[in-house]
Amino acid sequence: DTEVTQTPKHLVMGMTNKKSLKCEQHMGHRAMYWYKQKAKKPPELMFVYSYEKLSINESVPSRFSPECPNSSLLNLHLHALQPEDSALYLCASSQEDRVRTEAFFGQGTRLTVV
Amino acid sequence: GDSVTQMEGPVTLSEEAFLTINCTYTATGYPSLFWYVQYPGEGLQLLLKATKADDKGSNKGFEATYRKETTSFHLEKGSVQVSDSAVYFCALFSGTYKYIFGTGTRLKVLA
């Protein structure tokens, strides 16, 4: 099983709303990631959790708030977003391993901020 | 810093044509190299990988060889199908959770 599951698949929210994106993996991976991808661009790293601790925060605005409740789950809490935050949000996970370095991605959440 | 350079797209081919998508990288040490594929409206799928020099990754008819002397990891397929139409990303793992992606190459295969 090399699946990373993201919900919801699509989300439309107003600029005053609060919503959450969810991600789950059962591969025993200890690193989990949030990426943002704009149209026709590569993914951009937002956050990395390793062993449930925030390891990397790529200077993302505070209206994005990550949470890692346990080793299988990763959430991204959204509040007071701007229209320019509309994008595909991708979750990924990887093994903490020198050889098995590949990241596995979910299908993404297509977010539209209106 | 580490970087990945991919050929500009879009690449348009007829079905059964030979595909090459060029990828070169700049990195210190010996990074792992990957090709990911993204179909419309979906996430990234790992297509193939190579972890050391001269390794050949292969999957679904696609191949790429890790060439340290030319710092390249070109993607090839002998006979493309319409279903191969997608965006292809070359990437490297530079350590400490950092995946460096190329800009992506859009492939369109015509029947």
Short mmCIF file of C-alpha atoms in Angstrom, two decimals:
data_model
loop_
_atom_site.label_atom_id
_atom_site.label_comp_id
_atom_site.label_asym_id
_atom_site.label_seq_id
_atom_site.Cartn_x
_atom_site.Cartn_y
_atom_site.Cartn_z
CA ASP A 1 0.00 0.00 0.00
CA THR A 2 1.59 3.23 -1.17
CA GLU A 3 -1.42 5.42 -0.68
CA VAL A 4 -1.70 8.87 0.78
CA THR A 5 -5.34 9.88 1.18
CA GLN A 6 -6.45 13.51 1.19
CA THR A 7 -9.86 14.94 1.97
CA PRO A 8 -11.74 16.79 0.70
CA LYS A 9 -10.90 16.56 -3.00
CA HIS A 10 -12.40 19.98 -3.68
CA LEU A 11 -13.07 22.91 -1.34
CA VAL A 12 -14.56 26.31 -1.93
CA MET A 13 -14.32 28.75 0.96
CA GLY A 14 -14.93 32.39 1.64
CA MET A 15 -12.25 34.68 2.99
CA THR A 16 -13.78 34.67 6.46
CA ASN A 17 -14.24 30.90 6.70
CA LYS A 18 -12.25 28.39 8.72
CA LYS A 19 -11.68 25.00 7.15
CA SER A 20 -9.28 22.09 7.45
CA LEU A 21 -7.57 19.81 4.97
CA LYS A 22 -6.84 16.26 6.06
CA CYS A 23 -4.20 13.75 5.05
CA GLU A 24 -3.66 10.15 6.10
CA GLN A 25 -1.05 7.51 5.34
CA HIS A 26 -0.56 3.97 6.66
CA MET A 27 2.87 3.21 5.26
CA GLY A 28 4.65 3.82 8.56
CA HIS A 29 6.32 6.91 7.14
CA ARG A 30 7.62 9.30 9.78
CA ALA A 31 7.95 12.38 7.56
CA MET A 32 4.86 14.15 6.24
CA TYR A 33 4.68 17.23 4.04
CA TRP A 34 2.34 19.92 2.82
CA TYR A 35 2.96 21.38 -0.61
CA LYS A 36 1.16 24.10 -2.53
CA GLN A 37 0.94 23.87 -6.31
CA LYS A 38 -0.24 26.66 -8.58
CA ALA A 39 -1.29 25.95 -12.15
CA LYS A 40 1.55 24.98 -14.49
CA LYS A 41 4.10 25.18 -11.68
CA PRO A 42 5.97 22.59 -9.62
CA PRO A 43 4.93 21.96 -6.01
CA GLU A 44 6.26 24.38 -3.41
CA LEU A 45 7.11 23.10 0.05
CA MET A 46 5.11 24.60 2.92
CA PHE A 47 5.69 22.43 5.99
CA VAL A 48 7.44 19.21 7.02
CA TYR A 49 6.69 17.12 10.08
CA SER A 50 9.17 14.52 11.23
CA TYR A 51 8.19 12.17 14.03
CA GLU A 52 5.17 14.39 14.63
CA LYS A 53 7.28 17.49 15.22
CA LEU A 54 7.37 20.46 12.86
CA SER A 55 10.78 20.34 11.19
CA ILE A 56 10.42 22.83 8.36
CA ASN A 57 8.20 25.88 8.00
CA GLU A 58 8.95 27.64 4.73
CA SER A 59 7.87 31.05 6.03
CA VAL A 60 4.26 30.32 5.26
CA PRO A 61 1.70 32.97 6.35
CA SER A 62 0.06 32.28 9.70
CA ARG A 63 -3.35 31.89 8.04
CA PHE A 64 -2.07 28.36 7.29
CA SER A 65 -1.66 26.29 10.45
CA PRO A 66 -0.41 22.69 10.27
CA GLU A 67 -1.10 20.00 12.82
CA CYS A 68 0.16 16.43 13.17
CA PRO A 69 -2.10 14.60 15.66
CA ASN A 70 -0.26 11.30 15.24
CA SER A 71 2.20 9.58 12.93
CA SER A 72 -0.48 8.74 10.34
CA LEU A 73 -2.39 12.00 10.19
CA LEU A 74 -1.59 15.49 9.02
CA ASN A 75 -3.99 18.43 8.97
CA LEU A 76 -3.79 21.90 7.49
CA HIS A 77 -6.05 24.45 9.15
CA LEU A 78 -7.09 27.40 7.00
CA HIS A 79 -8.35 30.74 8.24
CA ALA A 80 -8.88 34.12 6.61
CA LEU A 81 -7.41 33.04 3.30
CA GLN A 82 -6.96 35.28 0.29
CA PRO A 83 -8.00 34.57 -3.31
CA GLU A 84 -4.33 34.13 -4.23
CA ASP A 85 -4.24 31.13 -1.90
CA SER A 86 -6.39 29.23 -4.40
CA ALA A 87 -4.28 26.28 -5.52
CA LEU A 88 -3.87 22.50 -5.35
CA TYR A 89 -2.68 21.47 -1.89
CA LEU A 90 -0.70 18.27 -1.85
CA CYS A 91 0.18 16.08 1.08
CA ALA A 92 3.13 13.71 0.86
CA SER A 93 4.97 11.26 3.08
CA SER A 94 8.35 9.57 3.04
CA GLN A 95 10.44 7.10 4.96
CA GLU A 96 13.22 8.33 7.25
CA ASP A 97 15.71 6.23 5.32
CA ARG A 98 18.92 6.82 3.35
CA VAL A 99 17.81 4.45 0.59
CA ARG A 100 14.02 4.71 0.43
CA THR A 101 14.03 8.44 -0.14
CA GLU A 102 11.05 8.74 -2.46
CA ALA A 103 8.03 10.76 -1.41
CA PHE A 104 4.49 9.54 -2.02
CA PHE A 105 1.85 12.12 -2.80
CA GLY A 106 -1.88 12.26 -2.28
CA GLN A 107 -4.36 13.25 -4.96
CA GLY A 108 -4.54 16.76 -3.59
CA THR A 109 -7.25 19.16 -2.47
CA ARG A 110 -8.28 21.73 -5.05
CA LEU A 111 -8.92 24.87 -2.99
CA THR A 112 -10.80 27.88 -4.31
CA VAL A 113 -11.01 31.00 -2.14
CA VAL A 114 -13.83 33.36 -3.07
CA GLY B 1 22.15 25.40 -3.98
CA ASP B 2 20.72 22.26 -5.50
CA SER B 3 18.64 22.64 -8.64
CA VAL B 4 16.92 20.70 -11.41
CA THR B 5 16.57 21.89 -15.00
CA GLN B 6 14.06 20.31 -17.36
CA MET B 7 13.45 20.90 -21.02
CA GLU B 8 10.73 23.37 -21.80
CA GLY B 9 7.45 21.99 -23.03
CA PRO B 10 4.96 21.32 -24.27
CA VAL B 11 6.14 18.25 -26.12
CA THR B 12 3.68 17.00 -28.72
CA LEU B 13 4.17 13.54 -30.21
CA SER B 14 2.20 11.11 -32.30
CA GLU B 15 1.24 7.77 -30.77
CA GLU B 16 4.08 5.19 -30.91
CA ALA B 17 6.76 7.90 -31.24
CA PHE B 18 9.95 7.84 -29.17
CA LEU B 19 10.01 10.14 -26.15
CA THR B 20 12.94 11.89 -24.52
CA ILE B 21 12.53 14.52 -21.81
CA ASN B 22 15.84 16.00 -20.74
CA CYS B 23 16.71 16.63 -17.11
CA THR B 24 19.96 17.86 -15.64
CA TYR B 25 20.75 18.62 -12.03
CA THR B 26 23.15 20.49 -9.80
CA ALA B 27 23.80 19.05 -6.37
CA THR B 28 26.48 18.41 -3.82
CA GLY B 29 27.02 14.79 -2.95
CA TYR B 30 25.00 11.98 -4.47
CA PRO B 31 21.30 12.82 -4.47
CA SER B 32 18.51 10.38 -5.25
CA LEU B 33 16.77 11.22 -8.51
CA PHE B 34 13.12 10.76 -9.46
CA TRP B 35 10.60 11.21 -12.20
CA TYR B 36 7.06 11.99 -11.14
CA VAL B 37 4.02 12.14 -13.41
CA GLN B 38 0.94 14.29 -12.86
CA TYR B 39 -2.27 13.62 -14.77
CA PRO B 40 -4.84 16.42 -15.05
CA GLY B 41 -6.53 17.19 -11.75
CA GLU B 42 -4.46 14.68 -9.81
CA GLY B 43 -1.49 14.53 -7.46
CA LEU B 44 2.03 13.45 -8.33
CA GLN B 45 2.75 9.78 -8.89
CA LEU B 46 6.23 8.36 -8.57
CA LEU B 47 7.16 7.01 -11.99
CA LEU B 48 10.71 5.82 -11.35
CA LYS B 49 13.76 6.49 -9.25
CA ALA B 50 17.53 5.97 -9.08
CA THR B 51 19.62 6.28 -5.98
CA LYS B 52 23.21 6.08 -7.24
CA ALA B 53 25.34 6.65 -10.31
CA ASP B 54 24.65 4.33 -13.28
CA ASP B 55 21.40 3.07 -11.74
CA LYS B 56 18.61 2.70 -14.27
CA GLY B 57 15.08 3.30 -13.06
CA SER B 58 12.26 1.82 -15.09
CA ASN B 59 8.49 1.52 -14.92
CA LYS B 60 5.63 1.16 -17.40
CA GLY B 61 8.02 1.30 -20.36
CA PHE B 62 9.72 4.49 -19.12
CA GLU B 63 13.43 4.48 -18.31
CA ALA B 64 16.01 6.91 -16.96
CA THR B 65 19.69 6.40 -16.13
CA TYR B 66 21.53 8.30 -13.41
CA ARG B 67 24.56 9.80 -15.21
CA LYS B 68 26.91 11.41 -12.74
CA GLU B 69 29.46 12.45 -15.36
CA THR B 70 26.85 14.53 -17.22
CA THR B 71 24.65 15.22 -14.15
CA SER B 72 21.65 14.03 -16.12
CA PHE B 73 18.59 11.85 -15.66
CA HIS B 74 16.79 11.92 -19.00
CA LEU B 75 13.41 10.20 -19.28
CA GLU B 76 12.81 7.94 -22.29
CA LYS B 77 10.06 5.73 -23.64
CA GLY B 78 10.24 3.79 -26.85
CA SER B 79 6.59 4.07 -27.89
CA VAL B 80 4.25 6.57 -26.26
CA GLN B 81 0.51 6.18 -25.95
CA VAL B 82 -2.27 8.73 -25.72
CA SER B 83 -2.66 7.73 -22.06
CA ASP B 84 0.89 8.99 -21.38
CA SER B 85 -0.29 12.57 -21.87
CA ALA B 86 0.53 14.31 -18.58
CA VAL B 87 3.04 16.62 -16.93
CA TYR B 88 6.38 15.03 -16.01
CA PHE B 89 8.53 16.38 -13.17
CA CYS B 90 12.17 15.54 -12.64
CA ALA B 91 13.19 15.82 -8.98
CA LEU B 92 16.05 15.21 -6.63
CA PHE B 93 16.20 14.52 -2.93
CA SER B 94 18.85 16.75 -1.49
CA GLY B 95 18.53 15.56 2.10
CA THR B 96 16.84 17.00 5.17
CA TYR B 97 13.36 16.61 3.67
CA LYS B 98 14.14 18.78 0.67
CA TYR B 99 12.79 17.64 -2.68
CA ILE B 100 13.85 19.89 -5.53
CA PHE B 101 11.53 19.78 -8.54
CA GLY B 102 12.08 20.85 -12.10
CA THR B 103 9.52 23.12 -13.72
CA GLY B 104 7.68 20.21 -15.32
CA THR B 105 7.30 19.19 -18.97
CA ARG B 106 3.85 18.81 -20.45
CA LEU B 107 3.54 15.88 -22.86
CA LYS B 108 0.68 15.63 -25.30
CA VAL B 109 0.33 12.46 -27.37
CA LEU B 110 -1.93 12.55 -30.39
CA ALA B 111 -3.77 9.50 -31.73
#
